Amino acid sequence: ENYASMSECLWEIEVGSDMGVKITIVDMDIEKTEMSCFYDSLYITDGTTVLGELFCGTSLPEPLISKSNMVTVFFRTDSGVEKRGFHLLYEETTPAVSTTVPSVNVTTCGVPYYTPNV
C-alpha cells in the first residue's frame, strides 16, 4: 500500500535518559526528483539537529545515531506521486552497548510504516 498524498507526519521515539537512539532505514521508496527531495521527504532530528539529510528515493542511508535520548521522524508528501514509503528500525544505544527498547509515541498520521526493533 502506498502512502497518502498531502500528508505531514511525525513520530517521536524516546529511549532511556542516558542513551542514544540508533535509526536504521531498512526499506525506502519515496518520490524523488532528479536533483532533490523537493516533493516528498523523510528527515530525522535530534532536538534541533537534523541527522543525516533529507531522505527520498530508494538508496538506503547508513544507520543514524543520535546524541540525545529522543529523536523525531518527520515525513511529508505532496499531491503528486505516492510510493511505498519507508520502514525503519530503532534501538537504544551507547558507544559500547546496544539494547532493544520498544518505546514509540505516534503523534500524527495514523499507523506508521515502520516497526520498532523488538
Short mmCIF file of C-alpha atoms in Angstrom, two decimals:
data_model
loop_
_atom_site.label_atom_id
_atom_site.label_comp_id
_atom_site.label_asym_id
_atom_site.label_seq_id
_atom_site.Cartn_x
_atom_site.Cartn_y
_atom_site.Cartn_z
CA GLU A 1 0.00 0.00 0.00
CA ASN A 2 1.32 3.45 -0.91
CA TYR A 3 1.47 6.43 1.42
CA ALA A 4 -1.18 9.14 1.22
CA SER A 5 -0.72 12.41 -0.62
CA MET A 6 -0.68 15.79 1.14
CA SER A 7 0.48 14.32 4.47
CA GLU A 8 2.64 15.72 7.22
CA CYS A 9 3.55 13.06 9.75
CA LEU A 10 5.76 12.93 12.81
CA TRP A 11 6.74 10.24 15.26
CA GLU A 12 8.71 10.77 18.46
CA ILE A 13 10.99 8.00 19.67
CA GLU A 14 12.39 8.14 23.18
CA VAL A 15 14.75 5.74 24.95
CA GLY A 16 16.42 5.67 28.39
CA SER A 17 17.68 9.02 29.66
CA ASP A 18 21.41 8.20 29.40
CA MET A 19 21.16 6.60 25.96
CA GLY A 20 21.12 7.47 22.27
CA VAL A 21 18.84 6.24 19.51
CA LYS A 22 20.15 4.25 16.55
CA ILE A 23 17.88 4.53 13.50
CA THR A 24 18.28 2.09 10.62
CA ILE A 25 16.19 2.62 7.50
CA VAL A 26 15.75 -0.87 6.08
CA ASP A 27 13.42 -0.07 3.16
CA MET A 28 12.61 3.18 1.40
CA ASP A 29 10.64 4.13 -1.68
CA ILE A 30 9.86 7.86 -1.52
CA GLU A 31 9.26 10.13 -4.52
CA LYS A 32 12.48 11.77 -5.71
CA THR A 33 13.11 14.37 -8.39
CA GLU A 34 16.29 14.25 -10.45
CA MET A 35 18.15 16.51 -8.05
CA SER A 36 16.36 16.59 -4.71
CA CYS A 37 13.70 15.51 -2.23
CA PHE A 38 11.58 18.56 -3.07
CA TYR A 39 8.15 16.88 -3.25
CA ASP A 40 8.21 14.07 -0.67
CA SER A 41 10.82 13.64 2.05
CA LEU A 42 11.80 11.94 5.27
CA TYR A 43 14.06 13.56 7.84
CA ILE A 44 15.06 12.80 11.39
CA THR A 45 16.04 15.27 14.09
CA ASP A 46 17.88 15.00 17.37
CA GLY A 47 16.49 18.07 19.10
CA THR A 48 17.26 20.88 16.65
CA THR A 49 19.90 18.96 14.67
CA VAL A 50 18.96 17.05 11.51
CA LEU A 51 20.57 13.60 11.49
CA GLY A 52 21.92 12.87 8.04
CA GLU A 53 19.98 14.77 5.39
CA LEU A 54 16.59 14.84 3.70
CA PHE A 55 15.90 11.30 2.51
CA CYS A 56 13.97 10.18 -0.57
CA GLY A 57 14.33 7.75 -3.45
CA THR A 58 15.36 4.15 -2.82
CA SER A 59 19.01 4.41 -1.69
CA LEU A 60 19.33 3.41 1.95
CA PRO A 61 21.50 5.62 4.16
CA GLU A 62 23.92 4.36 6.79
CA PRO A 63 22.41 3.97 10.28
CA LEU A 64 21.98 7.23 12.20
CA ILE A 65 22.87 7.63 15.89
CA SER A 66 21.51 10.46 17.99
CA LYS A 67 23.37 12.37 20.69
CA SER A 68 20.28 12.52 22.90
CA ASN A 69 17.66 10.02 24.03
CA MET A 70 14.91 11.39 21.77
CA VAL A 71 14.54 11.69 18.01
CA THR A 72 11.69 12.92 15.88
CA VAL A 73 10.92 11.36 12.50
CA PHE A 74 9.22 13.71 10.01
CA PHE A 75 7.61 12.61 6.74
CA ARG A 76 5.88 14.96 4.31
CA THR A 77 4.26 14.35 0.93
CA ASP A 78 2.78 16.49 -1.83
CA SER A 79 -0.26 15.91 -4.04
CA GLY A 80 1.58 14.11 -6.84
CA VAL A 81 3.21 10.69 -6.84
CA GLU A 82 2.68 8.24 -3.97
CA LYS A 83 5.09 5.37 -3.35
CA ARG A 84 5.58 2.63 -0.71
CA GLY A 85 7.16 4.88 1.92
CA PHE A 86 9.75 3.76 4.42
CA HIS A 87 10.43 1.10 7.03
CA LEU A 88 12.79 1.86 9.87
CA LEU A 89 14.07 0.11 12.95
CA TYR A 90 15.31 1.81 16.08
CA GLU A 91 17.21 0.71 19.13
CA GLU A 92 18.68 2.19 22.27
CA THR A 93 22.43 2.51 22.00
CA THR A 94 25.61 3.69 23.71
CA PRO A 95 29.11 3.63 22.25
CA ALA A 96 29.76 0.27 23.96
CA VAL A 97 26.39 -1.50 24.38
CA SER A 98 23.24 -1.81 22.25
CA THR A 99 19.90 -2.82 23.79
CA THR A 100 16.50 -3.03 22.15
CA VAL A 101 13.77 -0.82 23.58
CA PRO A 102 10.12 -0.99 22.40
CA SER A 103 9.08 2.61 23.06
CA VAL A 104 7.43 4.84 20.49
CA ASN A 105 4.94 7.67 20.65
CA VAL A 106 3.00 8.02 17.41
CA THR A 107 1.67 11.56 17.45
CA THR A 108 0.21 12.05 13.98
CA CYS A 109 -0.51 10.35 10.67
CA GLY A 110 -2.15 7.12 11.80
CA VAL A 111 -0.25 3.86 11.69
CA PRO A 112 3.36 4.46 10.63
CA TYR A 113 5.19 2.35 8.06
CA TYR A 114 7.90 1.16 10.42
CA THR A 115 8.38 -1.49 13.05
CA PRO A 116 10.29 -0.97 16.30
CA ASN A 117 13.22 -3.38 16.60
CA VAL A 118 11.74 -5.64 19.30
#
